[in-house]
Amino acid sequence: MSVVTPYYICGPTASGKSSLALELAKKLDGEIVNADAFQLYQGLEIVSAAPSVEEREQVPHHLYGVLPPTESADAQRYVTLAKPIITDIIARGKTPIITGGSGLYLKFLTHGAAPLPTADAGLRAEMDTRPLDELVAQLQLLDPLEASRTALQNRRFVSRALEICLLSGQLASDLRDRWETKTTEISSQLQGLVIQRSRPDLHARIAMRTRQMLDDGALEEVAALTAISRNCEKAIGFREIRDLIIGEIDRATCEELINAATRQYAKRQETWFRREKWLIPHLPT
RNA sequence: GGCCCGAUAGCUCAGUCGGUAGAGCAGUGGAUUGAAAAUUCACGUGUCGGCGGUUCAAAUCCGUCUCGGGCCA
């Protein structure tokens, strides 16, 4: 008896991952597992372009809308949620079809987490109050090698490197090296595809989806989340729609701002997936 | 019809005393192992609306034409 391997469906936003996953799930007797950071949240279905109720009725969908919007996810937490579900699907003899565009989350799932300490909200809040120069200087002092490998203009990366050193009492560079060495052999055992579309095609699909999103109740969704949201503010479209609601911008401007932000996101996703050599390019007809 | 203002990168615009031009946005490429739909780095040659003139030298000054916008008839 052969062991079922999960199948990954990746690609930029609006490239058609969800419908391809649905098609494949029917053919392979599979179940779909979300790998999108924002489709994890409840109440953000429209803005995050999560699969519709009709789609979810056709085959089992997992990890959609499972987190309250007040909570915050991260890559490690995602893996903690996804792993048992995937194991269970396999145990039942079905094929897990992991679908989503969050490169980091997928990377954690496929290649495992480095032995690094978990993020610490208090420490981060403290570091956020300090000037970047100071954080850089401290990192250079504690772990010069890590500092030399880090993009020092990127506050997030500097903070994280420093956080690792401070919380673990070890060198971030050492801990990261330990993980790097094993990644290549893992890749050879993975199966999946990345949807590739031409830019004009993708841009047209993005524009169409934005329009539909705004027509389909995105305003109500954002209005409902505004009071309680914190992390949902980072979702593309959230701020733009909030500005539309309060009359700061008009509908056309809102649409164009969302389109531009989405296009830029799609480009970043393509850059990410280009590095994942194990993914087989899939060109929709 | 007369007068005034504008025309510079895909878009919005800046450009000093004449020395052949640069910002933002968009776009493109990259980085990215616990915030990731986040964060961050790099990339700027374009008939300076057309034609003519002045000048060693014109986006810049002069004339004229075209196209916008406005005011007066």
mmCIF file of C-alpha atoms (C1' of nucleotides) in Angstrom:
data_model
loop_
_atom_site.group_PDB
_atom_site.id
_atom_site.type_symbol
_atom_site.label_atom_id
_atom_site.label_comp_id
_atom_site.label_asym_id
_atom_site.label_seq_id
_atom_site.Cartn_x
_atom_site.Cartn_y
_atom_site.Cartn_z
ATOM 1 C CA MET A 1 0.000 0.000 0.000
ATOM 2 C CA SER A 2 1.360 3.376 -0.985
ATOM 3 C CA VAL A 3 1.345 6.311 1.355
ATOM 4 C CA VAL A 4 -0.742 9.232 0.187
ATOM 5 C CA THR A 5 1.273 12.396 -0.271
ATOM 6 C CA PRO A 6 -0.299 15.811 0.088
ATOM 7 C CA TYR A 7 -0.621 17.867 -3.048
ATOM 8 C CA TYR A 8 0.126 21.595 -3.015
ATOM 9 C CA ILE A 9 -1.578 24.192 -5.148
ATOM 10 C CA CYS A 10 0.210 27.515 -5.081
ATOM 11 C CA GLY A 11 0.214 30.683 -7.137
ATOM 12 C CA PRO A 12 -0.455 34.384 -6.911
ATOM 13 C CA THR A 13 -3.717 35.802 -5.678
ATOM 14 C CA ALA A 14 -6.574 35.678 -8.200
ATOM 15 C CA SER A 15 -4.817 33.083 -10.319
ATOM 16 C CA GLY A 16 -7.572 30.522 -9.786
ATOM 17 C CA LYS A 17 -6.185 28.304 -7.037
ATOM 18 C CA SER A 18 -9.515 27.618 -5.350
ATOM 19 C CA SER A 19 -11.335 26.392 -8.425
ATOM 20 C CA LEU A 20 -8.402 24.283 -9.541
ATOM 21 C CA ALA A 21 -8.240 22.773 -6.067
ATOM 22 C CA LEU A 22 -11.922 21.953 -6.223
ATOM 23 C CA GLU A 23 -11.542 20.296 -9.596
ATOM 24 C CA LEU A 24 -8.564 18.278 -8.403
ATOM 25 C CA ALA A 25 -10.235 17.311 -5.142
ATOM 26 C CA LYS A 26 -13.140 15.787 -7.019
ATOM 27 C CA LYS A 27 -10.844 13.884 -9.339
ATOM 28 C CA LEU A 28 -8.490 12.589 -6.632
ATOM 29 C CA ASP A 29 -11.076 12.085 -3.921
ATOM 30 C CA GLY A 30 -9.328 14.761 -1.916
ATOM 31 C CA GLU A 31 -10.006 17.328 0.743
ATOM 32 C CA ILE A 32 -8.902 20.921 0.601
ATOM 33 C CA VAL A 33 -6.745 22.527 3.296
ATOM 34 C CA ASN A 34 -6.309 26.278 3.394
ATOM 35 C CA ALA A 35 -2.817 27.799 3.198
ATOM 36 C CA ASP A 36 -3.793 31.430 3.156
ATOM 37 C CA ALA A 37 -2.989 33.626 6.140
ATOM 38 C CA PHE A 38 -6.137 35.735 5.916
ATOM 39 C CA GLN A 39 -8.681 33.139 4.878
ATOM 40 C CA LEU A 40 -7.992 31.656 8.303
ATOM 41 C CA TYR A 41 -10.088 34.402 9.885
ATOM 42 C CA GLN A 42 -13.791 34.470 10.553
ATOM 43 C CA GLY A 43 -15.695 37.358 9.078
ATOM 44 C CA LEU A 44 -13.149 38.171 6.416
ATOM 45 C CA GLU A 45 -14.422 35.767 3.770
ATOM 46 C CA ILE A 46 -15.282 38.328 1.131
ATOM 47 C CA VAL A 47 -12.231 40.561 1.478
ATOM 48 C CA SER A 48 -9.903 37.562 1.611
ATOM 49 C CA ALA A 49 -11.677 35.915 -1.348
ATOM 50 C CA ALA A 50 -12.248 32.671 0.509
ATOM 51 C CA PRO A 51 -14.095 29.848 -1.277
ATOM 52 C CA SER A 52 -17.865 30.317 -1.374
ATOM 53 C CA VAL A 53 -20.389 28.261 0.561
ATOM 54 C CA GLU A 54 -21.389 26.480 -2.671
ATOM 55 C CA GLU A 55 -17.778 25.494 -3.283
ATOM 56 C CA ARG A 56 -17.322 24.284 0.262
ATOM 57 C CA GLU A 57 -20.362 22.067 -0.013
ATOM 58 C CA GLN A 58 -18.877 20.133 -2.900
ATOM 59 C CA VAL A 59 -15.812 18.758 -1.112
ATOM 60 C CA PRO A 60 -14.587 19.101 2.484
ATOM 61 C CA HIS A 61 -12.697 22.334 3.100
ATOM 62 C CA HIS A 62 -10.498 22.787 6.159
ATOM 63 C CA LEU A 63 -9.062 25.805 7.973
ATOM 64 C CA TYR A 64 -11.281 28.434 6.429
ATOM 65 C CA GLY A 65 -12.649 31.003 8.866
ATOM 66 C CA VAL A 66 -11.457 29.143 11.939
ATOM 67 C CA LEU A 67 -9.792 31.958 13.858
ATOM 68 C CA PRO A 68 -11.622 34.798 15.569
ATOM 69 C CA PRO A 69 -10.479 38.093 14.041
ATOM 70 C CA THR A 70 -9.285 39.224 17.442
ATOM 71 C CA GLU A 71 -6.584 36.577 17.498
ATOM 72 C CA SER A 72 -3.401 36.725 15.500
ATOM 73 C CA ALA A 73 -1.959 33.888 13.531
ATOM 74 C CA ASP A 74 1.616 33.213 12.619
ATOM 75 C CA ALA A 75 3.417 30.615 10.556
ATOM 76 C CA GLN A 76 4.074 28.309 13.477
ATOM 77 C CA ARG A 77 0.508 28.440 14.662
ATOM 78 C CA TYR A 78 -0.686 27.697 11.169
ATOM 79 C CA VAL A 79 1.417 24.539 11.087
ATOM 80 C CA THR A 80 0.047 23.504 14.462
ATOM 81 C CA LEU A 81 -3.456 23.811 13.068
ATOM 82 C CA ALA A 82 -2.775 22.231 9.688
ATOM 83 C CA LYS A 83 -0.619 19.233 10.579
ATOM 84 C CA PRO A 84 -3.268 17.214 12.496
ATOM 85 C CA ILE A 85 -5.841 17.896 9.817
ATOM 86 C CA ILE A 86 -3.541 16.696 7.066
ATOM 87 C CA THR A 87 -2.614 13.607 9.063
ATOM 88 C CA ASP A 88 -6.265 12.846 9.598
ATOM 89 C CA ILE A 89 -7.160 13.215 5.935
ATOM 90 C CA ILE A 90 -4.401 10.796 5.010
ATOM 91 C CA ALA A 91 -5.513 8.357 7.716
ATOM 92 C CA ARG A 92 -8.946 8.327 6.155
ATOM 93 C CA GLY A 93 -7.387 7.438 2.816
ATOM 94 C CA LYS A 94 -8.049 10.778 1.162
ATOM 95 C CA THR A 95 -5.638 13.165 -0.515
ATOM 96 C CA PRO A 96 -4.943 16.465 1.211
ATOM 97 C CA ILE A 97 -4.931 19.286 -1.310
ATOM 98 C CA ILE A 98 -3.201 22.193 0.321
ATOM 99 C CA THR A 99 -4.175 25.403 -1.372
ATOM 100 C CA GLY A 100 -3.043 28.927 -0.747
ATOM 101 C CA GLY A 101 -0.717 31.778 -1.509
ATOM 102 C CA SER A 102 0.990 32.504 1.775
ATOM 103 C CA GLY A 103 4.528 31.520 0.928
ATOM 104 C CA LEU A 104 5.880 31.606 4.451
ATOM 105 C CA TYR A 105 3.088 29.481 5.857
ATOM 106 C CA LEU A 106 3.538 26.933 3.088
ATOM 107 C CA LYS A 107 7.269 26.925 3.656
ATOM 108 C CA PHE A 108 6.797 26.141 7.322
ATOM 109 C CA LEU A 109 4.435 23.352 6.442
ATOM 110 C CA THR A 110 6.623 21.801 3.788
ATOM 111 C CA HIS A 111 10.077 22.341 5.247
ATOM 112 C CA GLY A 112 9.459 22.555 8.968
ATOM 113 C CA ALA A 113 10.286 25.246 11.462
ATOM 114 C CA ALA A 114 13.774 26.252 12.452
ATOM 115 C CA PRO A 115 14.554 25.693 16.143
ATOM 116 C CA LEU A 116 13.883 29.298 17.020
ATOM 117 C CA PRO A 117 12.103 30.842 19.976
ATOM 118 C CA THR A 118 8.496 31.910 19.505
ATOM 119 C CA ALA A 119 7.673 35.558 18.950
ATOM 120 C CA ASP A 120 7.237 37.575 22.109
ATOM 121 C CA ALA A 121 4.666 40.353 21.896
ATOM 122 C CA GLY A 122 6.048 42.246 24.866
ATOM 123 C CA LEU A 123 9.575 42.262 23.561
ATOM 124 C CA ARG A 124 8.400 43.331 20.132
ATOM 125 C CA ALA A 125 6.396 46.179 21.575
ATOM 126 C CA GLU A 126 9.464 47.325 23.459
ATOM 127 C CA MET A 127 11.671 47.082 20.374
ATOM 128 C CA ASP A 128 9.122 49.017 18.317
ATOM 129 C CA THR A 129 9.716 52.037 20.527
ATOM 130 C CA ARG A 130 13.459 52.034 19.916
ATOM 131 C CA PRO A 131 15.170 53.599 16.917
ATOM 132 C CA LEU A 132 16.317 51.180 14.219
ATOM 133 C CA ASP A 133 19.969 52.245 14.536
ATOM 134 C CA GLU A 134 19.967 51.144 18.109
ATOM 135 C CA LEU A 135 18.509 47.717 17.303
ATOM 136 C CA VAL A 136 21.060 47.276 14.533
ATOM 137 C CA ALA A 137 23.908 48.200 16.844
ATOM 138 C CA GLN A 138 22.719 45.717 19.440
ATOM 139 C CA LEU A 139 22.400 42.938 16.892
ATOM 140 C CA GLN A 140 25.871 43.666 15.533
ATOM 141 C CA LEU A 141 27.194 43.377 19.048
ATOM 142 C CA LEU A 142 25.368 40.164 19.966
ATOM 143 C CA ASP A 143 25.601 38.312 16.654
ATOM 144 C CA PRO A 144 27.794 39.979 14.019
ATOM 145 C CA LEU A 145 27.356 37.103 11.572
ATOM 146 C CA GLU A 146 23.578 37.319 11.692
ATOM 147 C CA ALA A 147 23.813 41.096 11.358
ATOM 148 C CA SER A 148 25.890 40.722 8.209
ATOM 149 C CA ARG A 149 23.243 38.441 6.693
ATOM 150 C CA THR A 150 20.278 40.590 7.660
ATOM 151 C CA ALA A 151 18.781 43.408 5.616
ATOM 152 C CA LEU A 152 19.511 46.070 8.196
ATOM 153 C CA GLN A 153 17.050 48.574 6.713
ATOM 154 C CA ASN A 154 14.257 46.134 7.419
ATOM 155 C CA ARG A 155 13.108 46.748 10.957
ATOM 156 C CA ARG A 156 11.086 43.539 11.057
ATOM 157 C CA PHE A 157 14.049 41.384 10.175
ATOM 158 C CA VAL A 158 16.400 43.166 12.549
ATOM 159 C CA SER A 159 13.897 42.908 15.394
ATOM 160 C CA ARG A 160 13.324 39.231 14.777
ATOM 161 C CA ALA A 161 17.044 38.434 14.692
ATOM 162 C CA LEU A 162 17.535 40.348 17.909
ATOM 163 C CA GLU A 163 14.515 38.685 19.453
ATOM 164 C CA ILE A 164 15.981 35.263 18.717
ATOM 165 C CA CYS A 165 19.273 36.167 20.379
ATOM 166 C CA LEU A 166 17.635 37.703 23.436
ATOM 167 C CA LEU A 167 15.071 34.972 24.028
ATOM 168 C CA SER A 168 17.303 31.986 23.359
ATOM 169 C CA GLY A 169 20.549 33.305 24.724
ATOM 170 C CA GLN A 170 22.135 31.777 21.649
ATOM 171 C CA LEU A 171 23.327 33.043 18.293
ATOM 172 C CA ALA A 172 20.516 33.476 15.782
ATOM 173 C CA SER A 173 22.999 32.658 13.030
ATOM 174 C CA ASP A 174 23.761 29.252 14.603
ATOM 175 C CA LEU A 175 20.139 28.334 15.081
ATOM 176 C CA ARG A 176 19.261 29.264 11.519
ATOM 177 C CA ASP A 177 22.164 27.342 10.029
ATOM 178 C CA ARG A 178 20.936 24.188 11.683
ATOM 179 C CA TRP A 179 17.688 24.419 9.767
ATOM 180 C CA GLU A 180 19.058 25.454 6.372
ATOM 181 C CA THR A 181 21.062 22.282 5.813
ATOM 182 C CA LYS A 182 18.130 19.917 5.659
ATOM 183 C CA THR A 183 15.808 21.830 3.340
ATOM 184 C CA THR A 184 17.006 20.570 -0.044
ATOM 185 C CA GLU A 185 16.308 16.885 0.543
ATOM 186 C CA ILE A 186 12.798 17.679 1.742
ATOM 187 C CA SER A 187 11.999 19.495 -1.508
ATOM 188 C CA SER A 188 12.613 16.359 -3.575
ATOM 189 C CA GLN A 189 9.731 14.569 -1.864
ATOM 190 C CA LEU A 190 7.143 17.289 -2.329
ATOM 191 C CA GLN A 191 4.429 17.372 -4.931
ATOM 192 C CA GLY A 192 2.610 20.407 -6.139
ATOM 193 C CA LEU A 193 2.048 23.000 -8.774
ATOM 194 C CA VAL A 194 2.216 26.745 -9.127
ATOM 195 C CA ILE A 195 -0.295 28.488 -11.342
ATOM 196 C CA GLN A 196 1.331 30.857 -13.793
ATOM 197 C CA ARG A 197 -0.529 33.457 -15.762
ATOM 198 C CA SER A 198 0.643 36.364 -17.868
ATOM 199 C CA ARG A 199 0.629 39.706 -16.098
ATOM 200 C CA PRO A 200 -2.112 41.204 -18.292
ATOM 201 C CA ASP A 201 -4.270 38.158 -17.638
ATOM 202 C CA LEU A 202 -3.634 38.227 -13.909
ATOM 203 C CA HIS A 203 -4.206 41.980 -13.686
ATOM 204 C CA ALA A 204 -7.524 41.630 -15.473
ATOM 205 C CA ARG A 205 -8.593 38.888 -13.087
ATOM 206 C CA ILE A 206 -7.583 41.007 -10.102
ATOM 207 C CA ALA A 207 -9.640 43.965 -11.358
ATOM 208 C CA MET A 208 -12.635 41.733 -11.919
ATOM 209 C CA ARG A 209 -12.388 40.211 -8.477
ATOM 210 C CA THR A 210 -12.025 43.571 -6.731
ATOM 211 C CA ARG A 211 -15.164 44.847 -8.405
ATOM 212 C CA GLN A 212 -17.085 41.743 -7.460
ATOM 213 C CA MET A 213 -15.813 41.908 -3.893
ATOM 214 C CA LEU A 214 -17.112 45.456 -3.489
ATOM 215 C CA ASP A 215 -20.426 44.518 -5.073
ATOM 216 C CA ASP A 216 -20.795 41.432 -2.910
ATOM 217 C CA GLY A 217 -20.795 42.984 0.535
ATOM 218 C CA ALA A 218 -17.182 43.755 1.322
ATOM 219 C CA LEU A 219 -18.292 47.070 2.817
ATOM 220 C CA GLU A 220 -20.569 45.399 5.326
ATOM 221 C CA GLU A 221 -17.843 42.931 6.188
ATOM 222 C CA VAL A 222 -15.288 45.655 6.852
ATOM 223 C CA ALA A 223 -17.798 47.743 8.788
ATOM 224 C CA ALA A 224 -18.505 44.785 11.053
ATOM 225 C CA LEU A 225 -14.817 44.123 11.671
ATOM 226 C CA THR A 226 -13.650 47.693 12.096
ATOM 227 C CA ALA A 227 -14.414 47.919 15.780
ATOM 228 C CA ILE A 228 -12.785 44.639 16.748
ATOM 229 C CA SER A 229 -10.093 44.216 14.150
ATOM 230 C CA ARG A 230 -6.434 44.664 14.730
ATOM 231 C CA ASN A 231 -4.648 42.196 12.569
ATOM 232 C CA CYS A 232 -7.325 42.256 9.868
ATOM 233 C CA GLU A 233 -6.263 45.785 9.058
ATOM 234 C CA LYS A 234 -3.313 44.276 7.265
ATOM 235 C CA ALA A 235 -5.555 42.545 4.751
ATOM 236 C CA ILE A 236 -5.437 44.170 1.354
ATOM 237 C CA GLY A 237 -8.645 46.077 0.833
ATOM 238 C CA PHE A 238 -9.461 46.543 4.473
ATOM 239 C CA ARG A 239 -8.154 50.073 4.885
ATOM 240 C CA GLU A 240 -9.204 51.110 1.421
ATOM 241 C CA ILE A 241 -12.770 49.982 2.068
ATOM 242 C CA ARG A 242 -12.812 51.661 5.448
ATOM 243 C CA ASP A 243 -11.774 54.903 3.758
ATOM 244 C CA LEU A 244 -14.574 54.410 1.264
ATOM 245 C CA ILE A 245 -17.094 53.893 4.060
ATOM 246 C CA ILE A 246 -16.143 57.078 5.870
ATOM 247 C CA GLY A 247 -16.172 59.011 2.603
ATOM 248 C CA GLU A 248 -12.453 59.676 2.501
ATOM 249 C CA ILE A 249 -12.242 58.272 -1.041
ATOM 250 C CA ASP A 250 -14.759 57.428 -3.753
ATOM 251 C CA ARG A 251 -15.591 54.020 -5.143
ATOM 252 C CA ALA A 252 -13.395 54.324 -8.245
ATOM 253 C CA THR A 253 -10.391 55.375 -6.189
ATOM 254 C CA CYS A 254 -11.026 52.592 -3.722
ATOM 255 C CA GLU A 255 -11.125 50.061 -6.504
ATOM 256 C CA GLU A 256 -7.919 51.294 -8.061
ATOM 257 C CA LEU A 257 -6.070 51.364 -4.736
ATOM 258 C CA ILE A 258 -7.091 47.802 -3.994
ATOM 259 C CA ASN A 259 -6.139 46.706 -7.483
ATOM 260 C CA ALA A 260 -2.690 48.260 -7.214
ATOM 261 C CA ALA A 261 -2.026 46.734 -3.801
ATOM 262 C CA THR A 262 -3.220 43.358 -5.022
ATOM 263 C CA ARG A 263 -1.044 43.502 -8.136
ATOM 264 C CA GLN A 264 1.979 44.258 -5.979
ATOM 265 C CA TYR A 265 1.146 41.399 -3.676
ATOM 266 C CA ALA A 266 0.748 39.020 -6.604
ATOM 267 C CA LYS A 267 4.191 40.024 -7.861
ATOM 268 C CA ARG A 268 5.741 39.288 -4.463
ATOM 269 C CA GLN A 269 4.062 35.904 -4.440
ATOM 270 C CA GLU A 270 5.437 35.092 -7.862
ATOM 271 C CA THR A 271 8.904 36.036 -6.649
ATOM 272 C CA TRP A 272 8.503 33.728 -3.678
ATOM 273 C CA PHE A 273 7.212 30.726 -5.618
ATOM 274 C CA ARG A 274 9.874 31.100 -8.311
ATOM 275 C CA ARG A 275 12.363 29.960 -5.692
ATOM 276 C CA GLU A 276 10.377 26.840 -4.860
ATOM 277 C CA LYS A 277 11.879 24.690 -7.568
ATOM 278 C CA TRP A 278 9.867 21.639 -6.621
ATOM 279 C CA LEU A 279 6.632 23.277 -7.765
ATOM 280 C CA ILE A 280 5.572 22.320 -11.266
ATOM 281 C CA PRO A 281 4.454 25.302 -13.343
ATOM 282 C CA HIS A 282 0.846 25.053 -14.388
ATOM 283 C CA LEU A 283 -0.408 27.250 -17.208
ATOM 284 C CA PRO A 284 -4.194 27.437 -17.358
ATOM 285 C CA THR A 285 -5.650 27.421 -20.831
ATOM 286 C "C1'" G B 1 -13.510 86.300 -32.592
ATOM 287 C "C1'" G B 2 -10.232 88.704 -28.416
ATOM 288 C "C1'" C B 3 -7.404 87.932 -23.976
ATOM 289 C "C1'" C B 4 -5.258 84.759 -20.146
ATOM 290 C "C1'" C B 5 -3.378 80.031 -18.234
ATOM 291 C "C1'" G B 6 -1.579 75.205 -19.276
ATOM 292 C "C1'" A B 7 1.046 71.192 -22.489
ATOM 293 C "C1'" U B 8 7.772 67.824 -19.316
ATOM 294 C "C1'" A B 9 8.257 59.732 -17.786
ATOM 295 C "C1'" G B 10 2.300 55.272 -18.260
ATOM 296 C "C1'" C B 11 -0.279 59.079 -14.397
ATOM 297 C "C1'" U B 12 0.120 63.669 -11.134
ATOM 298 C "C1'" C B 13 3.544 67.276 -11.255
ATOM 299 C "C1'" A B 14 8.689 69.992 -10.042
ATOM 300 C "C1'" G B 15 12.436 72.285 -12.883
ATOM 301 C "C1'" U B 16 16.056 78.588 -9.694
ATOM 302 C "C1'" C B 17 19.763 83.412 -13.169
ATOM 303 C "C1'" G B 18 19.347 80.016 -20.379
ATOM 304 C "C1'" G B 19 24.280 75.273 -19.456
ATOM 305 C "C1'" U B 20 19.914 69.307 -23.217
ATOM 306 C "C1'" A B 21 15.760 67.143 -16.763
ATOM 307 C "C1'" G B 22 13.838 64.628 -11.470
ATOM 308 C "C1'" A B 23 10.219 63.583 -7.522
ATOM 309 C "C1'" G B 24 5.811 60.870 -5.966
ATOM 310 C "C1'" C B 25 2.600 57.146 -7.776
ATOM 311 C "C1'" A B 26 2.224 53.122 -11.260
ATOM 312 C "C1'" G B 27 5.442 49.306 -13.345
ATOM 313 C "C1'" U B 28 9.706 45.610 -13.277
ATOM 314 C "C1'" G B 29 13.324 42.562 -10.672
ATOM 315 C "C1'" G B 30 15.082 40.861 -5.792
ATOM 316 C "C1'" A B 31 15.162 39.551 -0.421
ATOM 317 C "C1'" U B 32 12.038 37.162 2.994
ATOM 318 C "C1'" U B 33 11.628 30.641 8.935
ATOM 319 C "C1'" G B 34 7.016 32.379 14.141
ATOM 320 C "C1'" A B 35 3.773 39.980 12.153
ATOM 321 C "C1'" A B 36 4.055 37.473 5.650
ATOM 322 C "C1'" A B 37 -2.272 40.133 2.039
ATOM 323 C "C1'" A B 38 3.372 41.932 6.469
ATOM 324 C "C1'" U B 39 8.180 44.149 5.952
ATOM 325 C "C1'" U B 40 12.145 45.605 2.886
ATOM 326 C "C1'" C B 41 16.025 46.638 -1.276
ATOM 327 C "C1'" A B 42 17.224 48.005 -6.329
ATOM 328 C "C1'" C B 43 15.855 49.981 -11.159
ATOM 329 C "C1'" G B 44 14.327 56.822 -14.124
ATOM 330 C "C1'" U B 45 16.597 58.438 -22.218
ATOM 331 C "C1'" G B 46 11.723 61.152 -21.967
ATOM 332 C "C1'" U B 47 10.544 63.764 -29.975
ATOM 333 C "C1'" C B 48 10.355 68.676 -22.398
ATOM 334 C "C1'" G B 49 3.139 69.479 -27.780
ATOM 335 C "C1'" G B 50 4.866 70.811 -33.432
ATOM 336 C "C1'" C B 51 7.665 74.158 -36.535
ATOM 337 C "C1'" G B 52 10.759 78.366 -36.932
ATOM 338 C "C1'" G B 53 13.928 82.231 -34.605
ATOM 339 C "C1'" U B 54 17.613 84.554 -30.942
ATOM 340 C "C1'" U B 55 22.117 82.443 -28.619
ATOM 341 C "C1'" C B 56 28.457 79.347 -28.179
ATOM 342 C "C1'" A B 57 24.218 76.931 -25.581
ATOM 343 C "C1'" A B 58 16.777 76.794 -25.178
ATOM 344 C "C1'" A B 59 12.278 72.622 -21.207
ATOM 345 C "C1'" U B 60 13.640 77.826 -19.982
ATOM 346 C "C1'" C B 61 13.655 83.789 -24.171
ATOM 347 C "C1'" C B 62 10.768 85.424 -28.944
ATOM 348 C "C1'" G B 63 7.242 84.218 -33.012
ATOM 349 C "C1'" U B 64 3.700 80.942 -34.894
ATOM 350 C "C1'" C B 65 0.541 76.654 -35.172
ATOM 351 C "C1'" U B 66 -2.135 72.526 -32.643
ATOM 352 C "C1'" C B 67 -4.777 70.687 -28.432
ATOM 353 C "C1'" G B 68 -6.926 71.455 -23.390
ATOM 354 C "C1'" G B 69 -9.042 74.867 -19.527
ATOM 355 C "C1'" G B 70 -10.852 79.668 -18.175
ATOM 356 C "C1'" C B 71 -12.535 84.824 -18.847
ATOM 357 C "C1'" C B 72 -14.650 88.592 -22.163
ATOM 358 C "C1'" A B 73 -17.643 89.252 -26.361
#
